[in-house]
Coordinates of C-alpha atoms in Angstrom, one line a residue:
Chain A
X11 CA -14.0 -5.5 47.3
X12 CA -12.0 -4.6 44.2
X13 CA -8.8 -6.5 43.8
X14 CA -5.8 -6.2 41.5
X15 CA -7.2 -9.0 39.5
X16 CA -10.3 -7.0 38.8
X17 CA -8.2 -4.3 37.3
X18 CA -5.9 -6.5 35.4
X19 CA -8.9 -8.4 34.0
X20 CA -10.4 -5.1 32.9
X21 CA -7.0 -4.0 31.4
X22 CA -6.9 -7.3 29.4
X23 CA -10.4 -6.7 28.1
X24 CA -9.6 -3.2 27.1
X25 CA -6.4 -4.5 25.4
X26 CA -8.2 -7.1 23.5
X27 CA -10.7 -4.6 22.2
X28 CA -8.0 -2.5 20.9
X29 CA -6.3 -5.6 19.4
X30 CA -9.6 -6.5 17.6
X31 CA -9.5 -2.9 16.4
X32 CA -6.0 -3.1 15.0
X33 CA -6.5 -6.4 13.2
X34 CA -10.2 -5.4 12.0
X35 CA -9.7 -1.9 10.9
X36 CA -8.5 -1.0 7.3
X37 CA -8.6 2.8 7.8
X38 CA -5.4 4.3 9.0
X39 CA -7.1 7.0 11.2
X40 CA -9.1 4.2 12.8
X41 CA -5.9 2.3 13.3
X42 CA -4.5 5.2 15.3
X43 CA -7.6 5.2 17.5
X44 CA -7.2 1.5 18.2
X45 CA -3.4 2.2 19.1
X46 CA -4.6 4.7 21.7
X47 CA -7.0 2.2 23.2
X48 CA -4.2 -0.3 23.6
X49 CA -1.9 2.4 25.3
X50 CA -4.7 3.3 27.7
X51 CA -5.3 -0.3 28.6
X52 CA -1.7 -0.9 29.5
X53 CA -1.9 2.5 31.5
X54 CA -4.7 1.1 33.8
X55 CA -2.8 -1.9 34.4
X56 CA 0.3 -0.1 35.4
X57 CA -1.7 2.2 37.8
X58 CA -3.4 -0.8 39.4
X59 CA 0.0 -2.6 39.9
X60 CA 1.4 0.6 41.4
X61 CA -1.4 0.8 43.9
X62 CA -1.5 -2.7 45.1
X63 CA 2.3 -3.2 45.4
X64 CA 2.7 0.4 46.8
X65 CA 5.2 1.1 44.3
X66 CA 5.6 4.5 42.3
X67 CA 7.3 2.8 39.4
X68 CA 4.2 1.9 37.7
X69 CA 2.8 5.4 37.6
X70 CA 6.2 6.6 36.3
X71 CA 6.0 4.3 33.4
X72 CA 2.4 5.4 32.7
X73 CA 3.7 9.0 32.5
X74 CA 6.2 8.0 29.9
X75 CA 3.7 6.0 28.0
X76 CA 1.5 9.1 27.7
X77 CA 4.5 11.2 26.5
X78 CA 5.3 8.6 23.8
X79 CA 1.5 8.5 22.8
X80 CA 1.6 12.2 22.3
X81 CA 4.5 12.2 20.1
X82 CA 3.2 9.2 18.2
X83 CA 0.1 10.9 17.5
X84 CA 1.9 14.1 16.3
X85 CA 4.3 12.2 13.9
X86 CA 1.8 9.8 12.6
X87 CA -0.9 12.2 12.0
X88 CA 1.6 14.2 10.0
X89 CA 2.6 11.3 8.0
X90 CA -1.0 10.4 7.4
X91 CA -2.0 13.9 6.1
X92 CA 1.1 13.8 3.9
X93 CA 0.0 10.6 2.4
X94 CA -3.6 11.7 1.9
X95 CA -2.4 14.8 0.1
X96 CA -0.4 12.5 -2.2
X97 CA -3.0 9.7 -2.9
X98 CA -6.3 10.9 -1.5
X99 CA -6.8 7.9 0.4
X100 CA -6.3 6.8 4.1
X101 CA -6.9 3.2 3.3
X102 CA -4.2 0.6 4.5
X103 CA -4.4 -1.2 1.4
X104 CA -3.2 1.8 -0.7
X105 CA 0.2 1.4 1.0
X106 CA 1.5 -1.6 -0.9
X107 CA 4.8 -0.3 -2.5
X108 CA 6.7 -2.6 -0.5
X109 CA 4.6 -5.7 -1.4
X110 CA 6.9 -8.4 -2.6
Chain B
X29 CA -18.8 -0.5 48.5
X30 CA -18.6 2.9 46.7
X31 CA -15.2 1.6 45.2
X32 CA -17.0 -1.3 43.8
X33 CA -20.0 0.7 42.4
X34 CA -17.6 3.2 40.8
X35 CA -15.3 0.5 39.3
X36 CA -18.2 -1.4 37.6
X37 CA -19.7 1.7 36.4
X38 CA -16.6 3.1 35.0
X39 CA -15.5 -0.2 33.5
X40 CA -18.9 -0.8 31.6
X41 CA -18.7 2.8 30.3
X42 CA -15.3 2.5 29.0
X43 CA -15.7 -1.0 27.4
X44 CA -19.0 0.4 25.7
X45 CA -17.1 3.6 24.4
X46 CA -14.1 1.7 23.2
X47 CA -16.4 -1.0 21.6
X48 CA -18.1 2.1 19.7
X49 CA -14.8 3.2 18.6
X50 CA -13.7 -0.2 17.2
X51 CA -17.0 -1.1 15.6
X52 CA -18.6 2.2 14.2
X53 CA -18.4 3.1 10.7
X54 CA -18.4 6.9 11.1
X55 CA -15.1 8.5 12.1
X56 CA -16.5 11.4 14.0
X57 CA -18.5 9.0 16.3
X58 CA -15.3 7.0 16.9
X59 CA -13.4 10.1 17.9
X60 CA -16.1 11.5 20.2
X61 CA -16.4 7.9 21.9
X62 CA -12.7 7.8 22.2
X63 CA -12.5 11.1 24.0
X64 CA -15.3 10.0 26.3
X65 CA -13.4 6.7 26.9
X66 CA -10.3 8.6 27.9
X67 CA -12.2 10.5 30.5
X68 CA -13.7 7.3 32.0
X69 CA -10.1 5.8 32.1
X70 CA -9.0 8.9 34.2
X71 CA -11.7 7.9 36.7
X72 CA -9.9 4.6 37.3
X73 CA -6.6 6.7 38.1
X74 CA -8.5 8.6 40.7
X75 CA -9.9 5.6 42.3
X76 CA -6.4 4.0 42.3
X77 CA -5.1 7.0 44.1
X78 CA -3.0 8.3 41.4
X79 CA -4.6 11.8 41.1
X80 CA -1.7 13.4 39.1
X81 CA -2.0 10.7 36.6
X82 CA -5.7 11.1 36.4
X83 CA -5.2 14.9 35.7
X84 CA -2.5 14.3 33.2
X85 CA -4.7 11.7 31.5
X86 CA -7.6 14.4 31.2
X87 CA -5.2 17.1 29.9
X88 CA -3.1 15.3 27.6
X89 CA -5.4 12.7 26.0
X90 CA -8.8 14.5 26.2
X91 CA -7.2 17.8 25.6
X92 CA -4.2 17.6 23.5
X93 CA -4.4 14.3 21.6
X94 CA -8.1 14.7 20.9
X95 CA -7.5 18.2 19.6
X96 CA -4.8 17.0 17.2
X97 CA -7.2 14.3 15.9
X98 CA -9.8 16.9 15.4
X99 CA -7.6 19.3 13.6
X100 CA -6.2 16.3 11.5
X101 CA -9.6 15.1 10.6
X102 CA -10.2 18.6 8.9
X103 CA -7.9 17.2 6.1
X104 CA -10.0 14.1 5.5
X105 CA -13.4 13.6 4.4
X106 CA -15.2 12.5 7.6
X107 CA -18.9 12.7 6.5
X108 CA -18.5 9.6 4.3
X109 CA -18.7 6.2 6.0
X110 CA -15.4 4.3 6.4
X111 CA -15.3 1.7 3.7
X112 CA -13.3 -1.4 4.6
X113 CA -13.2 -4.8 2.9
X114 CA -12.3 -7.5 5.4
X115 CA -11.1 -10.8 3.9
X116 CA -11.2 -13.5 6.6
X117 CA -13.4 -12.7 9.8
X118 CA -13.1 -16.1 11.5
X119 CA -9.3 -16.2 11.7
X120 CA -9.3 -12.6 12.9
X121 CA -11.7 -13.3 15.7
X122 CA -10.1 -16.5 16.8
X123 CA -6.7 -14.7 16.9
X124 CA -8.1 -11.9 19.0
X125 CA -9.8 -14.3 21.5
X126 CA -6.7 -16.2 21.9
X127 CA -4.5 -13.2 22.5
X128 CA -7.0 -11.8 24.9
X129 CA -6.8 -15.2 27.0
X130 CA -3.1 -15.0 26.7
X131 CA -2.9 -11.4 27.9
X132 CA -5.0 -12.2 30.9
X133 CA -3.0 -15.2 31.8
X134 CA 0.4 -13.1 31.4
X135 CA -1.1 -10.2 33.6
X136 CA -2.5 -12.6 36.3
X137 CA 0.3 -15.1 36.6
X138 CA 2.8 -13.0 38.7
X139 CA 0.4 -12.1 41.4
X140 CA 0.5 -15.8 42.7
X141 CA 4.3 -16.2 42.3
X142 CA 6.3 -13.2 43.3
X143 CA 6.8 -11.2 46.3
X144 CA 7.6 -7.9 44.8
X145 CA 9.6 -5.5 47.1
X146 CA 8.8 -2.0 46.0
X147 CA 11.6 0.1 44.9
X148 CA 10.1 3.6 45.3
X149 CA 7.3 3.2 47.9
X150 CA 4.1 5.1 48.1
X151 CA 4.4 7.9 50.7
X152 CA 8.2 8.5 49.8
X153 CA 7.5 12.3 50.2
X154 CA 7.0 12.0 54.0
X155 CA 10.7 12.2 54.2
X156 CA 10.9 15.6 52.3
X157 CA 7.5 17.3 52.5
X158 CA 5.3 18.6 55.4
X159 CA 2.0 17.6 53.6
X160 CA 2.7 14.5 51.7
X161 CA 0.4 13.4 48.8
X162 CA 0.3 11.7 45.5
X163 CA 1.7 14.7 43.5
X164 CA 4.5 15.2 46.0
X165 CA 5.4 11.5 45.6
X166 CA 5.4 11.7 41.9
X167 CA 7.4 14.8 42.0
X168 CA 10.2 13.5 44.1
X169 CA 10.4 10.1 42.2
X170 CA 10.2 11.8 38.9
X171 CA 12.8 14.4 39.5
X172 CA 15.2 12.4 41.4
X173 CA 15.2 8.9 40.2
X174 CA 13.8 9.3 36.7
X175 CA 15.3 12.6 35.8
X176 CA 17.3 11.6 32.7
X177 CA 14.2 9.7 31.1
X178 CA 12.1 12.8 31.9
X179 CA 14.6 15.0 30.0
X180 CA 14.8 12.5 27.2
X181 CA 11.0 12.4 26.9
X182 CA 11.0 16.3 26.7
X183 CA 13.5 16.1 23.9
X184 CA 11.4 13.3 22.2
X185 CA 8.3 15.6 22.4
X186 CA 10.2 18.5 21.0
X187 CA 11.5 16.3 18.0
X188 CA 7.9 15.1 17.5
X189 CA 6.5 18.6 17.6
X190 CA 9.1 19.8 15.0
X191 CA 8.6 16.8 12.8
X192 CA 4.7 17.2 12.9
X193 CA 5.0 20.9 11.9
X194 CA 7.4 20.1 9.1
X195 CA 5.4 17.2 7.7
X196 CA 2.1 19.0 7.6
X197 CA 3.3 22.5 6.6
X198 CA 5.0 21.1 3.3
X199 CA 3.1 22.7 0.4
X200 CA 0.6 24.2 2.8
X201 CA -0.1 26.9 0.3
X202 CA -1.6 24.2 -2.1
X203 CA -5.3 23.4 -1.6
X204 CA -5.9 19.7 -0.9
X205 CA -8.7 19.6 -3.5
X206 CA -6.7 21.6 -6.1
X207 CA -6.5 18.8 -8.3
X208 CA -10.2 18.5 -8.5
X209 CA -11.3 22.1 -9.2
X210 CA -8.4 23.6 -10.8
X211 CA -10.3 25.7 -13.1
X212 CA -12.6 27.3 -10.2
X213 CA -9.5 28.2 -8.2
X214 CA -7.8 29.8 -11.2
X215 CA -10.9 31.9 -11.7
X216 CA -10.7 33.3 -8.2
X217 CA -7.2 34.2 -8.3

């Protein structure tokens, strides 16, 4: 029998994988991939809560998260391409103009 | 029984795929593994009775977002291994383990404490439709209760699309590697 806790633990595991990626990666493209993992983990959690409480709000939030993810990718990748054209690097350490 | 088998199969596959994304050195492998993981995630949505969400997940994530990444990666050199210099590994892993435990606690705490009353119950479409289902439910809640956020999301997507086009198309006539082989290009023209 699969309960809500199973899904929430899975969601937490996926979220922590994404979190490890966000902290470990230094390449900006890989950072975007890790962000997608984080958003997907949250979506699984929302869908599970929606099922086990019999409430559709969770699915609605998952839809809006997907919309936000799509626009985030479009803008983020546009900025990344622009940065690569300017500096020839997608490394996070190359963006240090605001370093104090 | 089948639900348990499907759940564990999908969860193991998803964790493996996302682990590849996080730990591989090749950008192409990471992208392919991410696309696979997205499709396995949609399996959970079908298991949870959210068919429309599963279909949207496949179309938007594995279709649109992965296509954007694939086109975006044409601008970068993906054959090279990704070089990363990490300063302190111990702090990083300790931080991630602590945050993972924290997240599990946060997620599982409300189960034992609250009796949540559902605002928009599943099966709301029985009052409106002759053959109710998940898609009908989603449509009714989305277009009645969440109409304004839906329109705002549409505007946000439009703005994101325009900004993506404007950002990338700037100086599009200039070659990316023009600085490197200036002479060769001059000869061709």
